[in-house]
Amino acid sequence: MKALPDRFLWGGAVAANQCEGAYLTDGKGLSTADVVGVGHDRFLKASVELDPDTYYPSHKSISFYENYRSDLALLAGMGLRCLRTSIAWSRIFPTADDPEPNEAGLAFYDSLFDEMLRLGMEPIITLTHYEYPLDAIKRYGGMENRAWLGMWDRYCDVIFRRYRDKVKYWMTFNEVNNTTRLPFLAAGILPEPDEQALVQKSFQAMHHQMVMNAMAVAKARELMPDAWMGCMLSLSTIYALDCKPENVLGAYQYRMRSLMYSDVMMRGEYPGFAKRLMRDLGVELVIEEGDLQLIKENTCDYLAFSYYRTTAFREGDAPTFNTAGVVGVENPYLESSSFGWPKDPIGFRFVCNELWDRYQKPLFVAENGLGAYDELDGDQIHDEERWQYFADHAAQLLEAIDDGCQVFGYTWWGPIDIVSAGTGQMAKRYGFIHVDLDDEGKGTGKRRIKDSYHRYRDWISSH
Ligand code: BGP
């Protein structure tokens, strides 16, 4: 067996808006996640007003807010050493610039983190995972507006002071590189018919998030010197379809559109590539005095990333995007999952090596998982495909560690079924624990153990 670092953090990952529900409970305000329905085009249809005829999956989700104690007990039953989740900003500051934080929201995360710690699961916390307080979005727009910097500063201040004795590992923005490809999801930028205006806004939002990341790192250094601050990116990769130089360069350029974010957050400056890209796209970034210095001086301690699949690039076929990153042309060497996402465990080893070589800072696999439809066999779920996906990827992770990559943890995405970020479905399931709910929120909510649950438990105990 390949050697793993001591106390390797095997675990699971969820996000507040995809599991908590209780969308207005205990003073929580609406968030951007609360105004998107179900379907592949859910973000394109997003509006700041609720439509009484639309079903919004985040409003109830799997009711983790009410069930967290029993759900955590089930998760701990697998021997998870950590659980990654996020804080819903609008539970703490319902409108983002309220004069005081909402004590009931703060108390919820106190109990949640205490319970995780009691069960032996290290909390790994994302400050915001694809959700922003909606009230402020209505007044200011998304992260393209610099007004967010002040609200973020207060939010981080309250969060760090409150939880610094409970949480050591932090991430600032989930998959922040999606800001320039899925602008509403990652940066709260409302649908915009003028394409050029949208490009301009999304790059400006990216810059603000880079400054906000540096602000959070600076504050963490002051308030909780032992904390580890992480950059979190969606880094499923893109290959050239073949060795045609235009395809190789094109694939590399798409990769760089993601790595420019980690270059800023890990190395402290925009790469030359980013400047060229923005010039070519006609983007004029507004950078205020002091921004670049702050970014330079406050880089992250580790790089967290999600990896689901890979894709291929061919010149002339402009890629699209989904929650797992760039979608180019089909790679003839890969099989797809039953949901249609290509499976590429070797690509996972490749990406670990690529990122370790580039930054030489610890890596954390914040998300990897297989979303698929499950079939019930009485009370049982024989999810062989899900387990095989894990086993194949875990084997490549061990190879990457053997290659010399420093990886300190791995969190399976959605160890309990939750709402899909990309489609809002419940039927696209990642869990080792099944939750009896359908795409309209109908069902008993009953939790059932899938076959993969026992296997992940055995895997953790033997690794
Ligand atoms: C990532 C997100 C998660 C998650 C996952 C799977 O992009 O960080 O929130 O949901 O992708 O994607 P999906 O839910 O669309 O299957």
Coordinates of C-alpha atoms and ligand atoms in Angstrom, one line a residue:
M1 CA 0.0 0.0 0.0
K2 CA 1.3 3.4 -0.8
A3 CA 2.3 5.6 2.1
L4 CA -0.2 8.3 3.0
P5 CA 0.7 11.3 5.2
D6 CA -0.2 11.0 8.9
R7 CA -3.7 12.0 9.7
F8 CA -4.7 12.2 6.0
L9 CA -8.1 13.9 6.0
W10 CA -10.5 11.5 4.3
G11 CA -13.9 13.1 4.4
G12 CA -16.9 14.5 2.6
A13 CA -18.0 17.8 1.3
V14 CA -21.4 19.6 1.1
A15 CA -22.5 23.2 0.8
A16 CA -25.0 25.1 2.9
N17 CA -27.4 26.0 0.1
Q18 CA -27.4 22.4 -1.3
C19 CA -28.3 20.7 2.0
E20 CA -29.5 23.0 4.8
G21 CA -32.9 24.2 3.5
A22 CA -34.6 26.3 6.2
Y23 CA -34.2 29.2 3.8
L24 CA -35.9 31.8 6.0
T25 CA -35.6 30.1 9.4
D26 CA -34.2 32.0 12.4
G27 CA -33.8 35.2 10.6
K28 CA -32.0 34.0 7.5
G29 CA -32.3 36.3 4.5
L30 CA -32.8 35.1 0.9
S31 CA -29.7 34.3 -1.1
T32 CA -28.9 34.1 -4.8
A33 CA -29.2 30.3 -4.4
D34 CA -32.8 30.7 -3.3
V35 CA -34.0 32.2 -6.6
V36 CA -32.9 29.4 -9.0
G37 CA -35.2 26.6 -9.9
V38 CA -34.6 23.2 -11.4
G39 CA -33.1 22.5 -14.9
H40 CA -29.9 22.8 -16.9
D41 CA -30.7 26.4 -17.7
R42 CA -31.5 27.4 -14.1
F43 CA -28.9 30.2 -13.9
L44 CA -29.9 31.8 -17.2
K45 CA -33.4 32.1 -15.9
A46 CA -32.4 33.5 -12.5
S47 CA -34.2 36.6 -11.3
V48 CA -34.1 38.5 -8.1
E49 CA -37.8 38.0 -7.4
L50 CA -39.4 34.7 -6.4
D51 CA -42.0 33.3 -8.8
P52 CA -44.9 31.6 -6.9
D53 CA -45.2 28.9 -9.6
T54 CA -41.5 27.8 -9.5
Y55 CA -40.1 25.1 -7.2
Y56 CA -36.9 26.3 -5.6
P57 CA -34.9 23.3 -4.3
S58 CA -32.7 25.2 -1.8
H59 CA -35.7 26.3 0.3
K60 CA -36.0 22.8 1.7
S61 CA -33.2 20.8 0.3
I62 CA -32.6 17.8 2.6
S63 CA -33.5 19.8 5.7
F64 CA -30.0 19.4 7.1
Y65 CA -30.6 22.5 9.2
E66 CA -33.1 20.5 11.3
N67 CA -31.5 17.0 10.8
Y68 CA -27.8 17.9 11.2
R69 CA -27.3 15.9 14.4
S70 CA -28.6 12.6 13.0
D71 CA -27.0 13.3 9.6
L72 CA -23.6 14.0 11.2
A73 CA -23.9 10.8 13.2
L74 CA -24.5 8.8 10.0
L75 CA -21.5 10.5 8.3
A76 CA -19.3 9.9 11.3
G77 CA -20.3 6.2 11.1
M78 CA -18.1 6.0 8.0
G79 CA -15.2 7.3 10.0
L80 CA -14.9 10.6 8.2
R81 CA -12.1 12.6 9.6
C82 CA -13.3 15.9 8.2
L83 CA -16.4 17.4 6.7
R84 CA -16.3 20.4 4.4
T85 CA -19.3 22.6 4.4
S86 CA -20.0 26.3 3.9
I87 CA -21.5 29.2 5.9
A88 CA -24.6 30.7 4.4
W89 CA -23.7 34.4 4.4
S90 CA -27.4 35.4 4.6
R91 CA -27.9 33.5 7.8
I92 CA -25.3 35.8 9.4
F93 CA -26.0 39.0 7.6
P94 CA -29.5 38.6 6.1
T95 CA -29.1 41.7 3.9
A96 CA -25.2 41.7 3.9
D97 CA -25.0 45.1 5.4
D98 CA -27.2 44.8 8.5
P99 CA -25.9 46.8 11.5
E100 CA -25.5 43.6 13.6
P101 CA -25.0 39.9 12.7
N102 CA -27.9 37.5 13.3
E103 CA -27.2 35.7 16.5
A104 CA -29.4 32.7 15.7
G105 CA -27.5 32.1 12.5
L106 CA -24.2 32.3 14.3
A107 CA -25.5 29.9 17.0
F108 CA -26.5 27.4 14.4
Y109 CA -22.9 27.1 13.1
D110 CA -21.6 27.0 16.6
S111 CA -23.7 23.9 17.3
L112 CA -22.8 22.4 13.9
F113 CA -19.1 22.8 14.3
D114 CA -19.2 21.6 18.0
E115 CA -21.1 18.5 16.9
M116 CA -18.6 17.8 14.1
L117 CA -15.7 18.1 16.5
R118 CA -17.4 15.9 19.1
L119 CA -17.7 13.2 16.4
G120 CA -14.1 13.5 15.4
M121 CA -14.7 15.4 12.1
E122 CA -12.5 18.4 11.5
P123 CA -14.7 21.2 10.0
I124 CA -13.3 22.6 6.7
I125 CA -15.2 25.7 6.0
T126 CA -15.9 27.7 2.8
L127 CA -16.8 31.3 3.5
T128 CA -19.2 31.4 0.6
H129 CA -20.2 28.5 -1.7
Y130 CA -22.2 29.8 -4.6
E131 CA -24.5 32.1 -2.6
Y132 CA -24.7 35.8 -1.8
P133 CA -27.3 37.7 0.2
L134 CA -30.0 38.6 -2.3
D135 CA -31.0 41.9 -0.8
A136 CA -27.6 43.4 -1.4
I137 CA -27.5 41.9 -4.9
K138 CA -30.7 43.8 -5.7
R139 CA -29.2 47.0 -4.4
Y140 CA -25.6 46.8 -5.6
G141 CA -25.5 44.0 -8.3
G142 CA -23.0 41.2 -8.0
M143 CA -19.3 41.2 -7.2
E144 CA -18.6 43.6 -10.0
N145 CA -19.5 46.3 -7.5
R146 CA -16.7 47.3 -5.2
A147 CA -19.3 47.9 -2.4
W148 CA -19.0 44.2 -1.6
L149 CA -15.5 44.6 -0.2
G150 CA -16.8 46.4 2.9
M151 CA -19.6 43.9 3.5
W152 CA -17.1 41.0 3.1
D153 CA -14.7 42.6 5.5
R154 CA -17.4 42.7 8.3
Y155 CA -18.6 39.2 7.4
C156 CA -15.0 37.8 7.7
D157 CA -14.4 39.7 10.9
V158 CA -17.5 38.3 12.6
I159 CA -16.9 34.7 11.3
F160 CA -13.2 34.5 12.2
R161 CA -13.7 35.9 15.7
R162 CA -16.6 33.6 16.4
Y163 CA -15.2 30.3 15.1
R164 CA -11.4 30.7 15.3
D165 CA -11.2 28.1 18.1
K166 CA -13.2 25.6 16.2
V167 CA -12.0 25.9 12.6
K168 CA -8.5 25.7 11.3
Y169 CA -9.0 25.1 7.5
W170 CA -10.8 27.7 5.5
M171 CA -11.5 28.4 1.9
T172 CA -12.7 31.8 0.7
F173 CA -14.8 31.4 -2.5
N174 CA -16.0 28.1 -3.8
E175 CA -14.6 27.4 -7.4
V176 CA -13.9 31.1 -7.8
N177 CA -12.7 30.5 -11.4
N178 CA -16.3 30.0 -12.4
T179 CA -16.8 33.8 -12.0
T180 CA -15.8 34.4 -15.6
R181 CA -17.7 31.4 -17.0
L182 CA -20.8 31.1 -14.7
P183 CA -21.1 34.7 -13.4
F184 CA -24.4 34.4 -11.6
L185 CA -23.5 31.2 -9.8
A186 CA -20.0 32.2 -8.7
A187 CA -20.3 36.0 -8.4
G188 CA -23.9 37.0 -8.2
I189 CA -23.8 38.8 -11.5
L190 CA -27.3 39.0 -12.9
P191 CA -28.1 37.8 -16.4
E192 CA -27.0 40.5 -18.8
P193 CA -28.2 40.6 -22.5
D194 CA -25.1 42.7 -23.6
E195 CA -22.4 40.1 -23.9
Q196 CA -19.5 42.5 -23.8
A197 CA -20.9 44.1 -20.7
L198 CA -21.2 40.7 -19.1
V199 CA -17.6 39.9 -19.9
Q200 CA -16.4 43.2 -18.4
K201 CA -18.5 42.7 -15.3
S202 CA -17.3 39.2 -14.7
F203 CA -13.6 40.1 -15.0
Q204 CA -14.2 43.1 -12.7
A205 CA -15.9 40.7 -10.2
M206 CA -12.9 38.4 -10.5
H207 CA -10.6 41.2 -9.5
H208 CA -12.7 42.2 -6.6
Q209 CA -12.8 38.5 -5.4
M210 CA -9.0 38.4 -5.7
V211 CA -8.8 41.5 -3.4
M212 CA -11.4 40.0 -1.1
N213 CA -9.4 36.8 -0.9
A214 CA -6.3 38.8 0.1
M215 CA -8.4 40.8 2.7
A216 CA -9.6 37.5 4.2
V217 CA -6.1 36.1 4.3
A218 CA -4.7 39.3 5.9
K219 CA -7.5 39.2 8.5
A220 CA -7.0 35.5 9.3
R221 CA -3.2 36.1 9.8
E222 CA -4.1 38.7 12.4
L223 CA -7.0 37.0 14.2
M224 CA -6.1 33.3 13.9
P225 CA -2.5 32.8 13.1
D226 CA -2.7 29.0 13.1
A227 CA -5.4 28.9 10.5
W228 CA -4.8 27.7 6.9
M229 CA -6.4 29.8 4.2
G230 CA -7.2 28.0 1.0
C231 CA -7.8 29.0 -2.6
M232 CA -10.6 26.8 -4.1
L233 CA -10.9 26.2 -7.8
S234 CA -12.7 24.0 -10.2
L235 CA -9.8 22.3 -11.9
S236 CA -11.2 19.3 -13.9
T237 CA -8.9 19.6 -16.9
I238 CA -8.9 20.1 -20.7
Y239 CA -6.6 18.2 -23.1
A240 CA -5.8 18.9 -26.7
L241 CA -7.9 16.5 -28.8
D242 CA -4.7 15.6 -30.7
C243 CA -1.2 16.9 -31.3
K244 CA -2.2 19.6 -33.8
P245 CA -0.4 22.6 -32.4
E246 CA -3.5 24.9 -32.6
N247 CA -5.3 22.4 -30.4
V248 CA -2.4 22.0 -27.9
L249 CA -2.1 25.8 -27.6
G250 CA -5.9 26.3 -27.4
A251 CA -6.3 23.7 -24.6
Y252 CA -3.4 25.3 -22.7
Q253 CA -5.1 28.7 -23.0
Y254 CA -8.3 27.4 -21.6
R255 CA -6.4 25.8 -18.8
M256 CA -4.7 29.2 -18.1
R257 CA -8.1 30.9 -17.8
S258 CA -8.4 28.9 -14.6
L259 CA -4.8 28.9 -13.4
M260 CA -4.7 32.7 -13.7
Y261 CA -6.9 32.7 -10.6
S262 CA -4.7 30.4 -8.6
D263 CA -1.6 32.3 -9.8
V264 CA -3.0 35.4 -8.2
M265 CA -4.2 33.7 -5.0
M266 CA -1.1 31.4 -4.6
R267 CA 1.7 33.5 -6.1
G268 CA 0.3 37.0 -5.5
E269 CA 0.1 38.4 -9.0
Y270 CA -1.7 38.3 -12.3
P271 CA 0.2 36.3 -14.9
G272 CA 1.1 37.9 -18.2
F273 CA -1.4 35.6 -19.8
A274 CA -4.3 37.3 -17.8
K275 CA -3.3 40.7 -19.0
R276 CA -3.1 39.5 -22.7
L277 CA -6.5 37.7 -22.3
M278 CA -8.2 40.8 -20.9
R279 CA -6.8 43.0 -23.7
D280 CA -7.9 40.6 -26.3
L281 CA -11.4 40.4 -24.8
G282 CA -11.6 44.2 -24.6
V283 CA -11.8 44.2 -20.8
E284 CA -10.6 47.2 -18.8
L285 CA -10.0 46.3 -15.3
V286 CA -10.4 49.0 -12.6
I287 CA -7.6 48.3 -10.1
E288 CA -7.4 50.7 -7.2
E289 CA -4.3 51.8 -5.5
G290 CA -3.2 49.3 -2.9
D291 CA -5.0 46.3 -4.5
L292 CA -2.0 44.7 -6.1
Q293 CA 0.1 45.2 -3.0
L294 CA -2.5 43.6 -0.8
I295 CA -2.8 40.7 -3.2
K296 CA 1.0 40.3 -3.3
E297 CA 1.4 40.2 0.4
N298 CA -1.5 37.9 1.2
T299 CA -1.4 34.6 -0.6
C300 CA -3.1 31.4 0.4
D301 CA -1.5 28.5 2.3
Y302 CA -2.9 25.7 0.2
L303 CA -4.7 25.0 -3.0
A304 CA -8.1 23.2 -2.8
F305 CA -9.7 22.0 -6.0
S306 CA -12.6 20.0 -7.4
Y307 CA -12.0 17.4 -10.0
Y308 CA -14.8 15.5 -11.7
R309 CA -13.9 14.8 -15.3
T310 CA -11.9 16.0 -18.2
T311 CA -12.7 17.3 -21.7
A312 CA -10.9 17.9 -25.0
F313 CA -10.3 21.0 -27.1
R314 CA -10.4 21.2 -30.9
E315 CA -9.9 24.5 -32.6
G316 CA -13.1 25.9 -34.0
D317 CA -15.4 24.2 -31.4
A318 CA -15.9 26.8 -28.8
P319 CA -16.3 25.1 -25.4
T320 CA -19.2 25.7 -23.1
F321 CA -19.2 25.2 -19.3
N322 CA -21.0 23.4 -16.5
T323 CA -20.4 23.0 -12.8
A324 CA -17.4 20.7 -13.5
G325 CA -15.7 23.2 -15.7
V326 CA -15.0 23.5 -19.4
V327 CA -17.0 21.2 -21.8
G328 CA -15.2 20.8 -25.1
V329 CA -15.4 18.0 -27.6
E330 CA -15.6 14.3 -26.8
N331 CA -12.5 12.4 -25.8
P332 CA -12.6 9.1 -27.7
Y333 CA -10.5 7.4 -25.1
L334 CA -12.9 7.9 -22.2
E335 CA -16.1 6.3 -21.1
S336 CA -18.8 8.4 -19.7
S337 CA -20.8 7.9 -16.5
S338 CA -24.4 6.9 -16.6
F339 CA -25.1 10.6 -16.2
G340 CA -23.0 11.5 -19.2
W341 CA -19.8 13.0 -17.6
P342 CA -16.6 11.5 -18.9
K343 CA -14.6 9.5 -16.3
D344 CA -10.9 10.0 -16.2
P345 CA -9.0 8.8 -13.1
I346 CA -5.6 9.2 -14.7
G347 CA -6.4 12.8 -15.4
F348 CA -6.8 13.2 -11.7
R349 CA -3.2 12.1 -11.1
F350 CA -2.1 14.4 -13.9
V351 CA -3.9 17.4 -12.3
C352 CA -2.4 16.7 -8.9
N353 CA 1.1 16.7 -10.4
E354 CA 0.4 19.8 -12.5
L355 CA -0.7 21.8 -9.5
W356 CA 2.0 20.6 -7.2
D357 CA 4.7 21.4 -9.8
R358 CA 3.2 24.8 -10.4
Y359 CA 2.7 26.0 -6.8
Q360 CA 4.7 23.7 -4.5
K361 CA 2.1 24.3 -1.8
P362 CA -0.1 21.7 -0.1
L363 CA -3.1 20.5 -2.1
F364 CA -6.5 19.5 -0.9
V365 CA -9.0 17.6 -3.0
A366 CA -12.1 19.6 -2.0
E367 CA -14.5 17.8 -4.3
N368 CA -14.5 14.6 -6.4
G369 CA -17.5 12.4 -6.9
L370 CA -20.0 10.7 -9.2
G371 CA -23.5 12.0 -9.7
A372 CA -25.8 9.3 -10.9
Y373 CA -29.4 8.0 -10.8
D374 CA -29.9 5.4 -8.1
E375 CA -32.2 2.5 -8.1
L376 CA -33.8 1.1 -5.0
D377 CA -33.8 -2.6 -4.5
G378 CA -36.3 -2.9 -1.6
D379 CA -34.5 -0.8 1.0
Q380 CA -31.1 -1.3 -0.6
I381 CA -29.1 0.6 -3.2
H382 CA -26.3 -1.2 -5.0
D383 CA -24.3 1.7 -6.3
E384 CA -21.4 -0.2 -7.8
E385 CA -20.7 2.6 -10.4
R386 CA -20.3 5.2 -7.7
W387 CA -17.9 2.9 -5.7
Q388 CA -15.9 2.1 -8.8
Y389 CA -15.5 5.8 -9.6
F390 CA -14.2 6.4 -6.1
A391 CA -11.8 3.3 -6.1
D392 CA -10.4 4.3 -9.5
H393 CA -9.8 7.9 -8.4
A394 CA -8.4 7.1 -5.0
A395 CA -5.9 4.7 -6.6
Q396 CA -4.7 7.6 -8.8
L397 CA -4.6 9.9 -5.8
L398 CA -2.2 7.4 -4.1
E399 CA -0.1 7.3 -7.3
A400 CA 0.1 11.1 -7.2
I401 CA 1.1 11.1 -3.6
D402 CA 3.7 8.5 -4.5
D403 CA 4.9 10.9 -7.3
G404 CA 5.7 13.4 -4.6
C405 CA 2.6 15.6 -4.6
Q406 CA 1.8 16.9 -1.1
V407 CA -2.0 16.3 -0.7
F408 CA -3.3 16.5 2.8
G409 CA -7.0 15.5 2.3
Y410 CA -9.7 14.3 0.1
T411 CA -13.4 15.1 0.5
W412 CA -15.9 13.1 -1.5
W413 CA -18.5 15.4 -2.9
G414 CA -21.9 14.9 -1.4
P415 CA -21.4 11.9 0.9
I416 CA -25.2 12.3 1.6
D417 CA -27.5 13.1 -1.3
I418 CA -28.0 16.8 -1.7
V419 CA -29.4 19.2 -4.4
S420 CA -27.3 19.4 -7.5
A421 CA -25.7 22.8 -8.1
G422 CA -25.8 22.5 -11.8
T423 CA -29.3 21.3 -12.3
G424 CA -31.1 21.7 -9.0
Q425 CA -32.1 18.0 -9.2
M426 CA -32.2 15.6 -6.3
A427 CA -32.2 12.7 -8.7
K428 CA -28.5 13.3 -9.6
R429 CA -27.2 11.7 -6.5
Y430 CA -23.6 11.7 -5.2
G431 CA -24.3 10.2 -1.7
F432 CA -23.2 7.2 0.1
I433 CA -26.4 7.9 2.1
H434 CA -29.6 8.1 0.1
V435 CA -32.2 10.7 0.9
D436 CA -35.8 9.9 -0.2
L437 CA -36.7 13.1 -2.0
D438 CA -37.4 13.8 -5.7
D439 CA -36.8 16.8 -7.9
E440 CA -39.9 18.5 -6.6
G441 CA -39.0 17.9 -3.0
K442 CA -41.5 15.2 -2.6
G443 CA -40.8 12.1 -0.5
T444 CA -40.3 11.1 3.1
G445 CA -36.8 12.4 3.5
K446 CA -35.8 9.1 4.9
R447 CA -32.1 8.3 5.0
R448 CA -30.9 4.9 3.6
I449 CA -27.4 3.5 3.7
K450 CA -26.1 2.6 0.2
D451 CA -23.6 -0.2 -0.5
S452 CA -20.9 2.4 -1.0
Y453 CA -21.3 3.6 2.6
H454 CA -19.8 0.4 4.0
R455 CA -17.1 0.4 1.4
Y456 CA -16.0 4.0 2.1
R457 CA -15.9 3.2 5.8
D458 CA -13.7 0.2 5.2
W459 CA -11.5 2.2 2.8
I460 CA -10.9 4.9 5.4
S461 CA -10.2 2.5 8.2
S462 CA -7.7 0.6 6.0
H463 CA -6.0 3.8 4.6
Ligands
BGP1 C1 -19.1 21.9 -8.1 C2 -19.8 22.6 -6.9 C3 -20.7 21.8 -6.1 C4 -21.3 20.6 -6.7 C5 -20.5 19.9 -7.7 C6 -21.2 18.9 -8.6 O1 -19.0 22.7 -9.1 O2 -18.8 23.2 -6.1 O3 -21.5 22.8 -5.5 O4 -22.6 20.6 -6.7 O5 -19.8 20.8 -8.6 O6 -21.9 19.5 -9.6 P1 -23.4 19.2 -9.8 O7 -24.1 19.4 -8.5 O8 -23.9 20.2 -10.8 O9 -23.5 17.8 -10.2

